[in-house]
Amino acid sequence: MNLQNLIQKKDAAAKYMIDEITYIIKNFEKRAPGSKGEKQACEYMADVLKKDCGCEKAEVESFEENPGSFYGWIYFTFTLIFAAIVSLFVFNPIVSAVFIALGFFIAFMQFGFYKKMMDRFFPKKTGHNVTAVKKCSGEVKRRIIFNGHPDAAWEWPVNYKLGGVGFEAHAIISAVGALYYLVLSIISIAQNGVGLTVLDASSPLCKAALWGLLFVPFMIGMYFMWNKKRVVDGANDNLSGCYMGIAILKALHDEGIELENTEIGVVLTGSEEAGLRGSKAWCEKHKGEFDDVPTFIYSYDTIHDPKQLMTNYRDLNGTVKADKDVSDLFMECADELGIFCKKGWVPPLGGATDSAAFAQAGFRATGITGLNHKLEDYYHTRRDTYDNMDAEGLANCYAISVKVLEKFDNGAKQ
């Protein structure tokens, strides 16, 4: 199948995406994970997939989650750290060390690896996914799925006020402060043993502990790292990713193109901003369902800057490996079209895309992003609006994705 005609209409596809994203933002409620607005957006896009894209099936699926836990671990971690500081001064250094170690363990598990360690302490909500399938005209020999997440993030106030450098510096200084007190606790244990110990006010250790109080304002600030009362519009992050697959299916439908042996899916997984909760739930629900033929998943997240278009060969803070063939195919198609796309990864402290959940569940997947991982000022802030989208970035990613579909349909990388 030759899809060059669709590729040539990439600018029209970008305009369609922006128009649709604008409509959703203007007409529906805010799309926090597990919210009514997330459900409204899912229902709307499911209807679009059926009415305008020719999908025989577009189901809205629900799942239970505890979205507040994804950032809520901060309260536990830094409360433990403050308790550790007090303990170091007036009680027991080993208790101080244990509290800090436990705080770091919670942070690593909940944010570093996206485990559901603290979920039980937060209210239960209902999130929503969409699974849509455009069947082929003949025998199914292969399947490609385009994925995005319909939910939007809670605002990061420090990133809004100070930008990515300020946001990351705040987090790093707070972590260094915790490590500083962990080291002091270990030194105190080495010097005084594990019994009850009150620091001698004249000792170098006590003076070092007092100097460490300079870290405390930064650590207090971590309690306010996210603003639960403000949900951003999420035009780029991540309605752009949702509409990448929708735009491809609509273009095929408008041109009357039917693929003979390639089934196309669009999967929208909610509550990504709450720790990949929707994609994890989707993988559990659909386990084994797509093992019949080679299936590639392309997960799009924040398709904005054409100079930052990237195929992420590793995900989830660098801990999860993407499928090499799926990733290489996207890079090869970008090269053939002469469109810039670089190889990269989601680094430590960079979070994750839904690609990580698919990969962990055994699917062949990769993540495509279009943002600077050093954090732009629109990322997770009120600046992520429909009038702050990049048509060129959307058009380029769309063109490459159509080329991927064309080559995949012709048997590439299978």
Short mmCIF file of C-alpha atoms in Angstrom, two decimals:
data_model
loop_
_atom_site.label_atom_id
_atom_site.label_comp_id
_atom_site.label_asym_id
_atom_site.label_seq_id
_atom_site.Cartn_x
_atom_site.Cartn_y
_atom_site.Cartn_z
CA MET A 1 0.00 0.00 0.00
CA ASN A 2 1.27 3.46 -0.96
CA LEU A 3 0.14 6.22 1.43
CA GLN A 4 2.11 9.11 -0.06
CA ASN A 5 -1.10 11.03 -0.74
CA LEU A 6 -1.85 11.07 3.00
CA ILE A 7 1.68 12.16 3.84
CA GLN A 8 1.41 15.10 1.45
CA LYS A 9 -1.68 16.28 3.35
CA LYS A 10 0.16 16.45 6.68
CA ASP A 11 -0.60 20.15 7.17
CA ALA A 12 -4.33 19.54 6.83
CA ALA A 13 -4.03 16.70 9.33
CA ALA A 14 -2.27 19.02 11.81
CA LYS A 15 -5.05 21.60 11.43
CA TYR A 16 -7.65 18.90 12.05
CA MET A 17 -5.85 17.86 15.23
CA ILE A 18 -5.62 21.41 16.56
CA ASP A 19 -9.28 22.11 15.77
CA GLU A 20 -10.42 18.96 17.56
CA ILE A 21 -8.18 19.57 20.56
CA THR A 22 -9.49 23.12 20.80
CA TYR A 23 -13.05 21.80 20.78
CA ILE A 24 -12.41 19.35 23.62
CA ILE A 25 -10.70 21.94 25.80
CA LYS A 26 -13.43 24.52 25.25
CA ASN A 27 -16.41 22.22 25.71
CA PHE A 28 -15.53 19.69 28.39
CA GLU A 29 -14.46 19.82 32.01
CA LYS A 30 -10.83 19.64 33.12
CA ARG A 31 -9.37 16.20 32.56
CA ALA A 32 -7.62 15.28 35.81
CA PRO A 33 -6.95 11.54 36.22
CA GLY A 34 -10.13 9.77 37.18
CA SER A 35 -12.30 12.84 36.59
CA LYS A 36 -15.57 13.49 34.80
CA GLY A 37 -13.66 15.52 32.22
CA GLU A 38 -11.39 12.59 31.40
CA LYS A 39 -14.47 10.43 30.85
CA GLN A 40 -16.14 13.09 28.69
CA ALA A 41 -13.08 13.34 26.46
CA CYS A 42 -12.88 9.57 26.14
CA GLU A 43 -16.54 9.31 25.18
CA TYR A 44 -16.21 12.09 22.63
CA MET A 45 -13.12 10.63 20.97
CA ALA A 46 -14.70 7.17 20.92
CA ASP A 47 -17.62 8.65 18.97
CA VAL A 48 -15.21 10.35 16.57
CA LEU A 49 -13.43 7.05 15.98
CA LYS A 50 -16.71 5.35 15.13
CA LYS A 51 -18.41 8.10 13.14
CA ASP A 52 -15.51 9.76 11.35
CA CYS A 53 -12.80 7.09 11.26
CA GLY A 54 -14.66 3.93 10.31
CA CYS A 55 -13.90 1.93 13.45
CA GLU A 56 -16.27 -0.97 13.94
CA LYS A 57 -15.52 -0.93 17.64
CA ALA A 58 -14.65 1.94 19.98
CA GLU A 59 -15.32 1.01 23.57
CA VAL A 60 -14.95 3.19 26.65
CA GLU A 61 -13.60 1.01 29.44
CA SER A 62 -13.42 1.88 33.14
CA PHE A 63 -10.90 0.92 35.80
CA GLU A 64 -10.37 1.65 39.48
CA GLU A 65 -7.41 3.74 40.63
CA ASN A 66 -6.08 5.94 43.43
CA PRO A 67 -4.68 8.85 41.42
CA GLY A 68 -3.68 11.00 44.40
CA SER A 69 -0.95 8.53 45.32
CA PHE A 70 1.33 9.41 42.42
CA TYR A 71 2.37 12.71 44.00
CA GLY A 72 0.96 11.94 47.42
CA TRP A 73 4.07 9.93 48.29
CA ILE A 74 5.77 13.31 48.75
CA TYR A 75 3.80 13.87 51.95
CA PHE A 76 4.99 10.57 53.40
CA THR A 77 8.60 10.91 52.27
CA PHE A 78 9.22 14.43 53.51
CA THR A 79 7.27 13.95 56.74
CA LEU A 80 9.60 11.04 57.46
CA ILE A 81 12.61 13.22 56.63
CA PHE A 82 11.48 15.99 58.99
CA ALA A 83 10.91 13.40 61.71
CA ALA A 84 14.43 12.13 61.01
CA ILE A 85 15.92 15.61 61.46
CA VAL A 86 14.21 16.02 64.82
CA SER A 87 15.33 12.55 65.85
CA LEU A 88 18.94 13.32 64.97
CA PHE A 89 18.96 16.36 67.26
CA VAL A 90 17.11 15.01 70.28
CA PHE A 91 16.59 11.27 70.12
CA ASN A 92 18.35 8.51 68.20
CA PRO A 93 20.51 8.63 65.04
CA ILE A 94 19.58 5.13 63.95
CA VAL A 95 15.90 6.11 63.99
CA SER A 96 16.86 9.14 61.92
CA ALA A 97 18.70 6.99 59.37
CA VAL A 98 15.82 4.49 59.16
CA PHE A 99 13.25 7.26 58.61
CA ILE A 100 15.27 8.81 55.77
CA ALA A 101 15.94 5.42 54.15
CA LEU A 102 12.23 4.60 54.33
CA GLY A 103 11.37 7.97 52.80
CA PHE A 104 13.73 7.34 49.89
CA PHE A 105 12.35 3.82 49.45
CA ILE A 106 8.81 5.18 49.11
CA ALA A 107 10.01 7.76 46.57
CA PHE A 108 11.87 5.18 44.50
CA MET A 109 8.99 2.73 44.45
CA GLN A 110 6.17 5.22 43.83
CA PHE A 111 7.90 7.59 41.41
CA GLY A 112 11.06 5.82 40.34
CA PHE A 113 9.31 2.58 39.34
CA TYR A 114 5.63 3.65 39.33
CA LYS A 115 4.62 0.93 41.80
CA LYS A 116 1.29 1.12 43.62
CA MET A 117 2.91 1.20 47.03
CA MET A 118 0.95 4.04 48.65
CA ASP A 119 -2.32 3.78 46.72
CA ARG A 120 -4.31 2.39 49.66
CA PHE A 121 -3.91 5.69 51.51
CA PHE A 122 -5.67 7.78 48.85
CA PRO A 123 -9.30 8.01 47.66
CA LYS A 124 -10.45 5.56 45.01
CA LYS A 125 -11.67 6.94 41.68
CA THR A 126 -12.72 5.59 38.29
CA GLY A 127 -10.52 6.19 35.27
CA HIS A 128 -11.35 5.55 31.63
CA ASN A 129 -9.68 4.10 28.54
CA VAL A 130 -10.77 3.79 24.90
CA THR A 131 -10.08 0.80 22.69
CA ALA A 132 -10.93 1.28 19.01
CA VAL A 133 -10.19 -1.07 16.12
CA LYS A 134 -10.33 -0.55 12.34
CA LYS A 135 -10.50 -4.00 10.82
CA CYS A 136 -8.81 -4.90 7.57
CA SER A 137 -10.63 -6.24 4.51
CA GLY A 138 -8.93 -9.63 4.52
CA GLU A 139 -7.11 -11.94 6.88
CA VAL A 140 -5.39 -10.19 9.78
CA LYS A 141 -1.63 -10.73 9.44
CA ARG A 142 -0.37 -7.81 11.48
CA ARG A 143 -1.64 -5.06 13.77
CA ILE A 144 -0.49 -1.55 14.62
CA ILE A 145 -1.81 0.45 17.57
CA PHE A 146 -1.49 4.20 18.05
CA ASN A 147 -1.72 5.33 21.66
CA GLY A 148 -2.10 8.58 23.61
CA HIS A 149 -3.42 9.54 27.03
CA PRO A 150 -6.52 11.77 27.34
CA ASP A 151 -5.96 13.01 30.90
CA ALA A 152 -4.13 16.23 31.82
CA ALA A 153 -1.71 17.01 34.62
CA TRP A 154 -2.10 18.89 37.86
CA GLU A 155 -0.04 22.08 37.61
CA TRP A 156 3.56 22.25 38.82
CA PRO A 157 3.73 25.77 40.34
CA VAL A 158 7.54 25.94 40.48
CA ASN A 159 7.85 25.07 36.78
CA TYR A 160 5.26 27.74 36.00
CA LYS A 161 7.07 30.42 38.02
CA LEU A 162 10.73 29.47 37.51
CA GLY A 163 10.83 27.11 34.55
CA GLY A 164 12.44 23.70 34.28
CA VAL A 165 15.79 24.75 35.75
CA GLY A 166 14.12 26.09 38.88
CA PHE A 167 11.82 23.08 39.15
CA GLU A 168 14.62 20.54 38.86
CA ALA A 169 16.95 22.53 41.11
CA HIS A 170 14.26 22.62 43.80
CA ALA A 171 13.81 18.84 43.69
CA ILE A 172 17.55 18.14 43.60
CA ILE A 173 18.33 20.47 46.51
CA SER A 174 15.62 18.80 48.57
CA ALA A 175 17.00 15.34 47.80
CA VAL A 176 20.55 16.47 48.60
CA GLY A 177 19.29 17.83 51.92
CA ALA A 178 17.79 14.46 52.80
CA LEU A 179 21.02 12.68 51.85
CA TYR A 180 22.99 15.21 53.91
CA TYR A 181 21.06 14.30 57.05
CA LEU A 182 21.36 10.59 56.24
CA VAL A 183 25.15 10.97 56.17
CA LEU A 184 25.11 12.90 59.46
CA SER A 185 22.98 10.16 61.04
CA ILE A 186 25.44 7.50 59.92
CA ILE A 187 28.37 9.53 61.28
CA SER A 188 26.55 9.94 64.61
CA ILE A 189 25.96 6.18 64.81
CA ALA A 190 29.65 5.55 64.10
CA GLN A 191 30.69 7.98 66.83
CA ASN A 192 28.10 7.33 69.52
CA GLY A 193 26.50 3.96 68.81
CA VAL A 194 22.79 3.31 68.43
CA GLY A 195 21.55 4.36 71.86
CA LEU A 196 19.72 7.53 72.86
CA THR A 197 21.88 10.49 71.87
CA VAL A 198 21.41 14.22 72.24
CA LEU A 199 23.83 16.13 70.03
CA ASP A 200 26.40 18.14 71.94
CA ALA A 201 25.74 21.75 70.98
CA SER A 202 29.46 22.42 70.73
CA SER A 203 30.29 19.40 68.55
CA PRO A 204 31.14 19.72 64.85
CA LEU A 205 28.34 17.24 64.11
CA CYS A 206 25.76 19.48 65.77
CA LYS A 207 27.05 22.50 63.90
CA ALA A 208 26.83 20.57 60.62
CA ALA A 209 23.27 19.55 61.47
CA LEU A 210 22.36 23.19 62.16
CA TRP A 211 23.85 24.28 58.83
CA GLY A 212 21.70 21.59 57.22
CA LEU A 213 18.59 23.47 58.29
CA LEU A 214 19.21 25.64 55.22
CA PHE A 215 17.72 22.76 53.21
CA VAL A 216 14.48 22.80 55.21
CA PRO A 217 12.66 25.59 53.25
CA PHE A 218 13.27 23.69 50.02
CA MET A 219 11.99 20.47 51.56
CA ILE A 220 8.89 22.25 52.88
CA GLY A 221 8.34 23.51 49.34
CA MET A 222 8.07 19.92 48.12
CA TYR A 223 4.68 19.68 49.85
CA PHE A 224 3.51 22.23 47.28
CA MET A 225 5.24 20.74 44.23
CA TRP A 226 1.84 20.06 42.64
CA ASN A 227 -1.33 22.09 42.81
CA LYS A 228 -4.30 19.74 43.26
CA LYS A 229 -6.73 22.60 42.65
CA ARG A 230 -5.47 23.50 39.17
CA VAL A 231 -5.58 21.06 36.27
CA VAL A 232 -3.90 22.28 33.08
CA ASP A 233 -5.59 22.18 29.66
CA GLY A 234 -3.19 19.51 28.40
CA ALA A 235 -3.39 20.45 24.73
CA ASN A 236 0.11 19.20 24.02
CA ASP A 237 0.29 16.81 26.98
CA ASN A 238 -1.45 14.89 25.76
CA LEU A 239 -4.39 15.47 23.43
CA SER A 240 -1.72 15.80 20.75
CA GLY A 241 -0.82 12.14 21.33
CA CYS A 242 -4.46 11.05 21.29
CA TYR A 243 -5.17 12.72 17.98
CA MET A 244 -2.12 11.36 16.17
CA GLY A 245 -3.79 7.99 15.68
CA ILE A 246 -7.25 9.49 15.22
CA ALA A 247 -5.97 11.77 12.43
CA ILE A 248 -4.39 8.82 10.62
CA LEU A 249 -7.58 6.78 10.76
CA LYS A 250 -9.68 9.75 9.64
CA ALA A 251 -7.38 10.38 6.68
CA LEU A 252 -7.63 6.75 5.62
CA HIS A 253 -11.41 6.86 5.98
CA ASP A 254 -11.74 10.13 4.04
CA GLU A 255 -9.64 8.71 1.19
CA GLY A 256 -11.58 5.44 1.17
CA ILE A 257 -8.44 3.41 1.83
CA GLU A 258 -8.91 -0.08 3.21
CA LEU A 259 -5.90 -2.11 4.24
CA GLU A 260 -6.11 -5.78 3.35
CA ASN A 261 -4.09 -7.49 6.04
CA THR A 262 -3.23 -4.80 8.62
CA GLU A 263 -5.57 -4.06 11.51
CA ILE A 264 -5.27 -0.57 13.01
CA GLY A 265 -6.06 0.24 16.61
CA VAL A 266 -6.29 3.47 18.54
CA VAL A 267 -5.94 2.99 22.29
CA LEU A 268 -6.40 5.97 24.59
CA THR A 269 -5.24 5.20 28.11
CA GLY A 270 -6.38 7.53 30.88
CA SER A 271 -4.62 8.63 34.03
CA GLU A 272 -1.08 8.51 32.65
CA GLU A 273 -0.39 11.53 34.83
CA ALA A 274 -1.25 9.39 37.87
CA GLY A 275 1.51 6.86 37.16
CA LEU A 276 0.47 5.04 33.94
CA ARG A 277 -2.65 3.79 35.70
CA GLY A 278 -4.77 3.54 32.55
CA SER A 279 -2.18 1.76 30.42
CA LYS A 280 -1.44 -0.68 33.24
CA ALA A 281 -5.17 -1.41 33.59
CA TRP A 282 -5.50 -1.79 29.82
CA CYS A 283 -2.66 -4.31 29.69
CA GLU A 284 -4.30 -6.36 32.45
CA LYS A 285 -7.69 -6.30 30.75
CA HIS A 286 -6.39 -7.16 27.29
CA LYS A 287 -3.69 -9.63 28.28
CA GLY A 288 -3.16 -12.16 25.47
CA GLU A 289 -5.82 -10.56 23.27
CA PHE A 290 -3.39 -9.28 20.65
CA ASP A 291 -0.90 -12.13 20.57
CA ASP A 292 -2.38 -13.67 17.41
CA VAL A 293 -0.31 -11.61 14.95
CA PRO A 294 2.73 -9.27 15.13
CA THR A 295 1.51 -6.13 16.94
CA PHE A 296 3.40 -2.84 17.20
CA ILE A 297 2.37 -0.07 19.61
CA TYR A 298 3.39 3.57 19.15
CA SER A 299 2.76 5.64 22.24
CA TYR A 300 2.76 9.42 21.62
CA ASP A 301 3.25 11.97 24.36
CA THR A 302 3.49 15.76 24.05
CA ILE A 303 4.02 16.18 20.30
CA HIS A 304 5.08 19.80 20.11
CA ASP A 305 8.53 21.04 19.07
CA PRO A 306 9.73 19.69 15.67
CA LYS A 307 13.32 20.19 16.83
CA GLN A 308 12.68 17.84 19.78
CA LEU A 309 10.88 14.97 18.01
CA MET A 310 12.35 11.85 19.56
CA THR A 311 12.05 8.09 19.58
CA ASN A 312 12.63 6.95 23.16
CA TYR A 313 14.61 3.72 23.26
CA ARG A 314 14.33 3.57 27.05
CA ASP A 315 11.46 4.71 29.26
CA LEU A 316 10.29 5.05 32.88
CA ASN A 317 13.24 6.99 34.24
CA GLY A 318 15.50 4.99 31.96
CA THR A 319 14.61 1.63 33.54
CA VAL A 320 12.45 0.07 30.78
CA LYS A 321 13.72 -0.86 27.33
CA ALA A 322 11.54 -0.13 24.30
CA ASP A 323 11.30 -2.57 21.41
CA LYS A 324 14.22 -1.96 19.04
CA ASP A 325 12.40 -2.93 15.83
CA VAL A 326 9.42 -0.73 16.64
CA SER A 327 11.73 2.16 17.48
CA ASP A 328 14.02 1.65 14.49
CA LEU A 329 11.07 1.62 12.09
CA PHE A 330 10.03 5.09 13.21
CA MET A 331 13.59 6.38 12.83
CA GLU A 332 13.94 4.82 9.37
CA CYS A 333 10.70 6.42 8.18
CA ALA A 334 11.78 9.83 9.49
CA ASP A 335 15.05 9.44 7.59
CA GLU A 336 13.29 8.45 4.36
CA LEU A 337 11.05 11.52 4.56
CA GLY A 338 13.92 13.82 5.51
CA ILE A 339 12.15 14.83 8.74
CA PHE A 340 14.21 15.44 11.85
CA CYS A 341 13.83 12.85 14.61
CA LYS A 342 16.47 11.88 17.13
CA LYS A 343 17.13 8.81 19.20
CA GLY A 344 16.76 9.39 22.92
CA TRP A 345 15.32 8.14 26.18
CA VAL A 346 13.21 9.20 29.11
CA PRO A 347 15.99 9.87 31.63
CA PRO A 348 16.04 9.51 35.43
CA LEU A 349 13.61 12.05 36.95
CA GLY A 350 12.02 12.33 33.48
CA GLY A 351 9.02 10.20 34.40
CA ALA A 352 7.52 7.89 31.78
CA THR A 353 5.24 7.51 28.80
CA ASP A 354 2.58 4.82 28.47
CA SER A 355 5.04 2.92 26.29
CA ALA A 356 6.71 1.73 29.50
CA ALA A 357 3.56 -0.01 30.74
CA PHE A 358 3.06 -1.74 27.39
CA ALA A 359 6.68 -2.88 27.31
CA GLN A 360 6.51 -4.18 30.89
CA ALA A 361 3.42 -6.20 29.93
CA GLY A 362 5.25 -7.82 27.01
CA PHE A 363 3.94 -5.73 24.13
CA ARG A 364 6.27 -4.52 21.38
CA ALA A 365 6.13 -0.78 21.93
CA THR A 366 8.03 2.47 21.83
CA GLY A 367 7.40 6.04 22.96
CA ILE A 368 7.45 9.07 20.66
CA THR A 369 7.82 12.50 22.25
CA GLY A 370 8.15 16.04 20.96
CA LEU A 371 9.42 18.00 23.95
CA ASN A 372 12.67 18.86 25.62
CA HIS A 373 13.20 16.55 28.59
CA LYS A 374 14.84 19.50 30.36
CA LEU A 375 11.28 20.81 30.77
CA GLU A 376 9.69 23.68 28.90
CA ASP A 377 7.68 26.27 30.81
CA TYR A 378 4.42 24.98 29.33
CA TYR A 379 5.02 21.44 30.62
CA HIS A 380 2.46 20.70 33.36
CA THR A 381 1.51 24.36 33.59
CA ARG A 382 -1.41 26.54 32.53
CA ARG A 383 0.55 27.46 29.38
CA ASP A 384 -0.23 24.07 27.82
CA THR A 385 -3.12 25.50 25.81
CA TYR A 386 -4.62 24.97 22.36
CA ASP A 387 -3.12 28.28 21.18
CA ASN A 388 0.33 27.07 22.24
CA MET A 389 0.52 24.12 19.87
CA ASP A 390 3.01 23.63 17.04
CA ALA A 391 1.42 22.72 13.71
CA GLU A 392 4.77 21.81 12.17
CA GLY A 393 5.59 19.46 15.02
CA LEU A 394 2.22 17.72 14.67
CA ALA A 395 2.47 17.55 10.87
CA ASN A 396 5.95 16.05 10.92
CA CYS A 397 5.07 13.41 13.48
CA TYR A 398 1.90 12.57 11.54
CA ALA A 399 3.83 12.18 8.28
CA ILE A 400 6.36 9.83 9.84
CA SER A 401 3.59 7.83 11.49
CA VAL A 402 1.77 7.39 8.17
CA LYS A 403 5.03 6.23 6.59
CA VAL A 404 5.43 3.77 9.47
CA LEU A 405 1.96 2.41 8.72
CA GLU A 406 2.81 2.11 5.03
CA LYS A 407 6.06 0.21 5.62
CA PHE A 408 4.52 -1.93 8.35
CA ASP A 409 1.64 -2.83 6.03
CA ASN A 410 4.24 -3.84 3.45
CA GLY A 411 5.89 -6.21 5.92
CA ALA A 412 8.69 -4.16 7.49
CA LYS A 413 10.31 -5.33 10.76
CA GLN A 414 8.02 -8.31 11.30
#
